[in-house]
Amino acid sequence: MKIYFSGSIRGGQQDTNLYAELIQELKQYGTVLTEHIGSKTIDTTISDKEIHDRDVKWVKESDIVIAEVTVPSLGVGYEIGRAIDMNKPIICLYRVLNGKTTSAMIRGCSDLQCFEYSNVAEAKEILKKQLKTT
């Protein structure tokens, strides 16, 4: 299975370590096309267009999209929208922080499976359960 993992990069990298742990978990279910999301280093050698085209290609190639949507990100929202148009299965994970939850546009979309979690162990359990049924 090819997995496209999406998480905020330019919108804020405070969850990079969490992304790395989730990516490591996802590797037991298939190939994660976007392992770089778990890195604190942003590749500045490629243009915005190259990033866009590469990532859209990966979304097309993927069998499933997993998005961590706690940190708001235009890019993640864009990727989710494109994946919906491509009829990809999409799982969104989010935490409630300081009383703030994720967008109603995400949680209210019937094309997505959205799951709230409190810690990485809980997120891994959600992924385990969902990926066994996908």
XYZ file of N, CA, C and O in Angstrom:
536
model
N 0.847 -1.169 0.000
C 0.000 0.000 0.000
C 0.899 1.239 0.000
O 1.870 1.317 0.731
N 0.529 2.223 -0.815
C 1.241 3.499 -0.849
C 0.441 4.509 -0.032
O -0.741 4.735 -0.292
N 1.120 5.106 0.947
C 0.479 6.020 1.893
C 1.018 7.426 1.688
O 2.237 7.646 1.698
N 0.100 8.370 1.534
C 0.480 9.782 1.477
C 0.166 10.365 2.843
O -0.997 10.462 3.230
N 1.194 10.727 3.591
C 1.004 11.347 4.901
C 1.129 12.850 4.741
O 2.083 13.349 4.147
N 0.160 13.575 5.285
C 0.137 15.026 5.177
C 0.120 15.658 6.562
O -0.612 15.212 7.444
N 0.916 16.699 6.718
C 0.964 17.461 7.968
C 1.561 18.821 7.679
O 2.232 19.020 6.669
N 1.314 19.755 8.552
C 1.770 21.125 8.362
C 3.292 21.210 8.307
O 3.991 20.646 9.146
N 3.787 21.936 7.311
C 5.218 22.219 7.229
C 5.415 23.720 7.384
O 5.854 24.203 8.412
N 5.038 24.469 6.393
C 5.228 25.917 6.447
C 4.236 26.596 7.389
O 4.495 27.686 7.879
N 3.117 25.968 7.641
C 2.123 26.531 8.558
C 2.557 26.442 10.014
O 1.953 27.042 10.887
N 3.587 25.684 10.275
C 4.105 25.512 11.630
C 4.597 24.097 11.809
O 3.888 23.156 11.502
N 5.800 23.953 12.291
C 6.418 22.637 12.423
C 6.482 22.137 13.860
O 7.282 21.272 14.171
N 5.598 22.643 14.719
C 5.659 22.230 16.116
C 5.345 20.745 16.323
O 5.685 20.188 17.349
N 4.725 20.084 15.345
C 4.376 18.674 15.490
C 5.280 17.733 14.697
O 4.951 16.567 14.497
N 6.434 18.209 14.272
C 7.333 17.389 13.455
C 7.688 16.066 14.125
O 7.680 15.020 13.477
N 7.970 16.089 15.413
C 8.323 14.844 16.109
C 7.137 13.879 16.133
O 7.309 12.674 15.955
N 5.949 14.403 16.330
C 4.737 13.588 16.289
C 4.562 12.978 14.901
O 4.285 11.783 14.762
N 4.736 13.804 13.859
C 4.624 13.291 12.492
C 5.608 12.147 12.267
O 5.262 11.139 11.650
N 6.840 12.315 12.746
C 7.862 11.274 12.573
C 7.412 9.965 13.221
O 7.594 8.883 12.642
N 6.820 10.050 14.397
C 6.333 8.836 15.073
C 5.187 8.194 14.302
O 5.124 6.964 14.172
N 4.272 9.012 13.792
C 3.147 8.470 13.027
C 3.632 7.854 11.717
O 3.147 6.788 11.309
N 4.588 8.486 11.063
C 5.151 7.950 9.827
C 5.818 6.602 10.103
O 5.652 5.648 9.337
N 6.558 6.514 11.193
C 7.198 5.245 11.557
C 6.141 4.158 11.739
O 6.319 3.027 11.286
N 5.036 4.488 12.389
C 3.921 3.543 12.565
C 3.343 3.137 11.217
O 3.074 1.959 10.975
N 3.143 4.099 10.340
C 2.528 3.831 9.033
C 3.387 2.934 8.149
O 2.860 2.206 7.307
N 4.697 2.947 8.358
C 5.605 2.143 7.537
C 5.323 0.645 7.652
O 5.636 -0.109 6.730
N 4.708 0.217 8.737
C 4.407 -1.209 8.845
C 3.206 -1.607 7.978
O 2.948 -2.792 7.782
N 2.487 -0.628 7.441
C 1.328 -0.896 6.590
C 1.627 -0.692 5.107
O 0.811 -1.038 4.262
N 2.761 -0.085 4.801
C 3.097 0.146 3.408
C 4.210 1.163 3.266
O 4.904 1.488 4.228
N 4.345 1.698 2.065
C 5.361 2.687 1.758
C 4.793 4.078 1.992
O 3.760 4.428 1.424
N 5.471 4.859 2.820
C 5.064 6.240 3.065
C 5.797 7.105 2.052
O 7.025 7.201 2.076
N 5.042 7.716 1.159
C 5.631 8.504 0.078
C 6.209 9.830 0.569
O 7.024 10.439 -0.119
N 5.790 10.269 1.742
C 6.126 11.610 2.230
C 6.838 11.561 3.579
O 6.491 12.293 4.497
N 7.863 10.746 3.689
C 8.599 10.636 4.949
C 9.210 11.958 5.386
O 9.409 12.193 6.577
N 9.500 12.840 4.450
C 10.121 14.130 4.769
C 9.247 15.006 5.665
O 9.748 15.920 6.306
N 7.970 14.722 5.768
C 7.069 15.506 6.623
C 7.509 15.393 8.094
O 7.291 16.297 8.880
N 8.162 14.295 8.435
C 8.637 14.090 9.793
C 10.016 14.662 10.057
O 10.610 14.420 11.100
N 10.531 15.453 9.129
C 11.856 16.046 9.276
C 11.743 17.530 9.615
O 10.879 18.226 9.092
N 12.625 18.008 10.464
C 12.628 19.432 10.822
C 13.279 20.298 9.744
O 13.168 21.508 9.762
N 13.929 19.661 8.790
C 14.625 20.378 7.724
C 13.725 20.497 6.510
O 13.196 19.498 6.015
N 13.560 21.718 6.015
C 12.779 21.956 4.807
C 13.746 22.041 3.632
O 14.730 22.782 3.679
N 13.470 21.278 2.572
C 14.308 21.291 1.374
C 14.061 22.592 0.614
O 12.980 22.814 0.079
N 15.050 23.454 0.579
C 14.919 24.738 -0.106
C 15.543 24.713 -1.493
O 15.627 25.749 -2.145
N 15.950 23.521 -1.950
C 16.606 23.431 -3.252
C 15.615 23.227 -4.391
O 15.996 23.297 -5.552
N 14.338 22.954 -4.071
C 13.355 22.764 -5.132
C 12.311 23.880 -5.076
O 12.017 24.416 -4.009
N 11.782 24.209 -6.221
C 10.849 25.330 -6.320
C 9.459 24.950 -5.800
O 9.134 23.760 -5.664
N 8.655 25.960 -5.535
C 7.279 25.727 -5.104
C 6.527 24.899 -6.148
O 5.765 23.999 -5.804
N 6.724 25.185 -7.419
C 6.052 24.429 -8.481
C 6.472 22.965 -8.457
O 5.643 22.071 -8.605
N 7.770 22.722 -8.261
C 8.260 21.336 -8.196
C 7.646 20.604 -7.004
O 7.266 19.433 -7.120
N 7.538 21.290 -5.871
C 6.914 20.684 -4.686
C 5.456 20.359 -4.991
O 4.981 19.250 -4.727
N 4.738 21.322 -5.548
C 3.328 21.116 -5.881
C 3.152 19.918 -6.807
O 2.369 19.008 -6.540
N 3.896 19.915 -7.914
C 3.741 18.859 -8.913
C 4.117 17.490 -8.356
O 3.428 16.497 -8.615
N 5.184 17.432 -7.585
C 5.611 16.167 -6.963
C 4.551 15.658 -6.000
O 4.157 14.494 -6.026
N 4.040 16.556 -5.150
C 3.082 16.129 -4.143
C 1.746 15.717 -4.757
O 1.139 14.734 -4.319
N 1.291 16.419 -5.777
C 0.055 16.011 -6.459
C 0.245 14.646 -7.121
O -0.640 13.784 -7.073
N 1.421 14.435 -7.700
C 1.741 13.127 -8.295
C 1.673 12.037 -7.230
O 1.113 10.955 -7.459
N 2.243 12.312 -6.065
C 2.211 11.325 -4.976
C 0.787 11.072 -4.481
O 0.445 9.936 -4.169
N -0.022 12.111 -4.395
C -1.424 11.903 -3.993
C -2.090 10.973 -5.006
O -2.804 10.038 -4.631
N -1.861 11.206 -6.300
C -2.442 10.358 -7.352
C -1.977 8.911 -7.204
O -2.758 7.976 -7.395
N -0.694 8.712 -6.898
C -0.117 7.372 -6.769
C -0.581 6.646 -5.514
O -0.543 5.418 -5.460
N -0.966 7.394 -4.508
C -1.257 6.793 -3.209
C -2.540 5.968 -3.217
O -3.442 6.195 -4.017
N -2.570 5.018 -2.301
C -3.777 4.217 -2.084
C -4.645 4.826 -0.993
O -5.846 4.552 -0.932
N -4.033 5.641 -0.135
C -4.741 6.269 0.977
C -3.990 7.537 1.394
O -2.768 7.605 1.252
N -4.739 8.504 1.887
C -4.146 9.728 2.423
C -4.439 9.773 3.913
O -5.586 9.592 4.335
N -3.397 9.978 4.697
C -3.521 10.164 6.141
C -3.074 11.585 6.424
O -1.942 11.954 6.099
N -3.945 12.401 7.022
C -3.613 13.795 7.298
C -3.727 14.088 8.786
O -4.759 13.796 9.396
N -2.677 14.659 9.347
C -2.727 15.152 10.726
C -3.088 16.626 10.599
O -2.334 17.406 10.036
N -4.281 16.999 11.076
C -4.837 18.327 10.792
C -4.965 19.220 12.024
O -5.692 20.204 11.995
N -4.234 18.925 13.081
C -4.291 19.759 14.283
C -3.792 21.170 14.004
O -4.434 22.149 14.384
N -2.641 21.281 13.344
C -2.069 22.587 13.000
C -2.663 23.014 11.660
O -2.470 22.330 10.648
N -3.404 24.126 11.630
C -4.011 24.571 10.373
C -2.952 24.799 9.292
O -1.890 25.356 9.560
N -3.269 24.335 8.081
C -2.330 24.442 6.969
C -3.105 24.510 5.660
O -3.898 23.612 5.365
N -2.850 25.553 4.880
C -3.481 25.661 3.562
C -3.076 24.491 2.673
O -3.895 23.944 1.932
N -1.802 24.105 2.750
C -1.315 23.003 1.921
C -2.000 21.692 2.234
O -2.399 20.946 1.330
N -2.164 21.385 3.510
C -2.826 20.143 3.904
C -4.285 20.167 3.433
O -4.791 19.189 2.893
N -4.951 21.289 3.606
C -6.329 21.409 3.138
C -6.427 21.211 1.632
O -7.344 20.544 1.132
N -5.478 21.785 0.898
C -5.426 21.631 -0.561
C -5.251 20.160 -0.934
O -5.947 19.636 -1.806
N -4.314 19.495 -0.260
C -4.071 18.079 -0.550
C -5.309 17.238 -0.260
O -5.646 16.340 -1.040
N -5.987 17.525 0.822
C -7.208 16.795 1.153
C -8.264 17.015 0.073
O -8.908 16.067 -0.385
N -8.428 18.262 -0.345
C -9.397 18.558 -1.403
C -9.083 17.820 -2.694
O -9.974 17.275 -3.355
N -7.816 17.813 -3.075
C -7.421 17.090 -4.298
C -7.664 15.594 -4.142
O -8.132 14.930 -5.066
N -7.348 15.054 -2.956
C -7.550 13.622 -2.714
C -9.039 13.261 -2.770
O -9.403 12.196 -3.281
N -9.898 14.140 -2.268
C -11.342 13.908 -2.368
C -11.745 13.824 -3.838
O -12.479 12.919 -4.246
N -11.249 14.771 -4.653
C -11.566 14.770 -6.083
C -11.080 13.501 -6.779
O -11.647 13.095 -7.793
N -10.034 12.890 -6.246
C -9.489 11.657 -6.824
C -10.116 10.407 -6.208
O -9.689 9.289 -6.493
N -11.102 10.598 -5.338
C -11.798 9.486 -4.672
C -10.876 8.602 -3.841
O -11.046 7.388 -3.778
N -9.893 9.230 -3.209
C -8.977 8.494 -2.333
C -9.612 8.328 -0.956
O -10.293 9.237 -0.470
N -9.376 7.208 -0.297
C -9.771 7.132 1.113
C -8.877 8.078 1.918
O -7.673 8.159 1.654
N -9.477 8.804 2.851
C -8.743 9.818 3.613
C -9.083 9.680 5.085
O -10.259 9.661 5.461
N -8.045 9.615 5.903
C -8.189 9.605 7.358
C -7.555 10.879 7.886
O -6.401 11.177 7.582
N -8.312 11.623 8.673
C -7.795 12.832 9.312
C -7.711 12.599 10.816
O -8.668 12.118 11.432
N -6.577 12.934 11.382
C -6.352 12.840 12.819
C -6.174 14.248 13.369
O -5.527 15.078 12.728
N -6.727 14.501 14.551
C -6.553 15.820 15.155
C -6.662 15.740 16.675
O -7.264 14.824 17.222
N -6.027 16.724 17.308
C -6.106 16.893 18.755
C -6.810 18.213 19.040
O -6.722 19.159 18.259
N -7.493 18.281 20.165
C -8.063 19.541 20.636
C -6.994 20.194 21.501
O -6.525 19.610 22.473
N -6.576 21.416 21.132
C -5.540 22.132 21.875
C -6.090 23.467 22.353
O -6.630 24.241 21.549
N -5.939 23.730 23.632
C -6.399 24.991 24.219
C -7.851 25.282 23.870
O -8.220 26.410 23.576
N -8.672 24.249 23.865
C -10.090 24.398 23.580
C -10.416 24.559 22.105
O -11.588 24.679 21.742
N -9.400 24.556 21.239
C -9.634 24.716 19.800
C -9.594 23.352 19.115
O -8.708 22.550 19.362
N -10.560 23.138 18.245
C -10.610 21.893 17.494
C -10.335 22.188 16.023
O -10.083 23.329 15.653
N -10.403 21.187 15.195
C -10.105 21.378 13.775
C -11.304 21.967 13.036
O -12.410 22.040 13.570
N -11.086 22.366 11.830
C -12.079 23.044 11.009
C -13.354 22.224 10.811
O -13.308 21.011 10.590
N -14.496 22.914 10.826
C -15.773 22.274 10.519
C -15.790 21.769 9.077
O -16.492 20.811 8.759
N -15.019 22.395 8.200
C -14.946 21.955 6.808
C -14.282 20.582 6.700
O -14.542 19.840 5.765
N -13.448 20.255 7.651
C -12.828 18.935 7.697
C -13.745 17.966 8.437
O -14.141 16.927 7.912
N -14.096 18.304 9.648
C -14.925 17.398 10.466
C -16.306 17.173 9.872
O -16.904 16.122 10.079
N -16.818 18.133 9.128
C -18.159 18.003 8.568
C -18.216 17.351 7.201
O -19.303 17.139 6.661
N -17.078 17.002 6.632
C -17.032 16.426 5.282
C -17.268 14.920 5.330
O -16.488 14.186 5.940
N -18.314 14.470 4.674
C -18.648 13.040 4.694
C -17.678 12.183 3.874
O -17.716 10.961 3.959
N -16.791 12.824 3.103
C -15.789 12.079 2.332
C -14.555 11.731 3.157
O -13.646 11.073 2.649
N -14.520 12.196 4.400
C -13.363 11.978 5.269
C -13.754 11.154 6.484
O -14.882 11.237 6.968
N -12.789 10.405 6.985
C -12.931 9.771 8.289
C -12.080 10.586 9.250
O -10.866 10.659 9.070
N -12.715 11.215 10.237
C -11.995 12.079 11.175
C -11.990 11.468 12.560
O -13.020 10.970 13.023
N -10.831 11.537 13.198
C -10.669 10.953 14.519
C -9.911 11.905 15.432
O -8.816 12.344 15.093
N -10.494 12.178 16.578
C -9.823 12.966 17.605
C -8.989 12.021 18.464
O -9.412 10.905 18.765
N -7.810 12.487 18.850
C -6.967 11.695 19.733
C -6.272 12.616 20.716
O -6.210 13.825 20.511
N -5.766 12.037 21.800
C -5.121 12.827 22.850
C -3.610 12.679 22.896
O -2.911 13.585 23.330
N -3.100 11.514 22.475
C -1.660 11.259 22.529
C -1.265 10.326 21.391
O -2.124 9.749 20.725
N 0.015 10.184 21.180
C 0.506 9.405 20.042
C 0.081 7.938 20.123
O -0.229 7.326 19.098
N 0.025 7.376 21.312
C -0.395 5.978 21.447
C -1.835 5.807 20.964
O -2.159 4.833 20.274
N -2.677 6.753 21.302
C -4.071 6.707 20.858
C -4.156 6.858 19.334
O -4.933 6.162 18.674
N -3.358 7.743 18.766
C -3.336 7.923 17.310
C -2.895 6.634 16.617
O -3.477 6.235 15.600
N -1.891 5.972 17.164
C -1.415 4.720 16.584
C -2.500 3.646 16.623
O -2.651 2.863 15.675
N -3.261 3.602 17.701
C -4.363 2.635 17.809
C -5.440 2.913 16.770
O -5.993 1.992 16.168
N -5.746 4.174 16.561
C -6.731 4.548 15.534
C -6.241 4.082 14.167
O -6.986 3.472 13.396
N -4.977 4.371 13.858
C -4.421 3.968 12.571
C -4.449 2.453 12.414
O -4.834 1.938 11.349
N -4.063 1.751 13.452
C -4.043 0.278 13.418
C -5.428 -0.250 13.090
O -5.611 -1.085 12.194
N -6.432 0.243 13.789
C -7.810 -0.212 13.586
C -8.311 0.138 12.188
O -8.891 -0.683 11.500
N -8.056 1.370 11.746
C -8.560 1.822 10.459
C -7.839 1.168 9.279
O -8.461 0.837 8.286
N -6.551 0.979 9.387
C -5.796 0.422 8.271
C -6.006 -1.076 8.118
O -5.814 -1.623 7.031
N -6.428 -1.724 9.162
C -6.762 -3.157 9.044
C -8.073 -3.350 8.302
O -8.322 -4.401 7.756
N -8.918 -2.304 8.276
C -10.217 -2.425 7.595
C -10.219 -1.767 6.223
O -11.206 -1.801 5.522
N -9.088 -1.123 5.863
C -9.019 -0.420 4.567
C -8.597 -1.356 3.469
O -7.814 -2.209 3.613
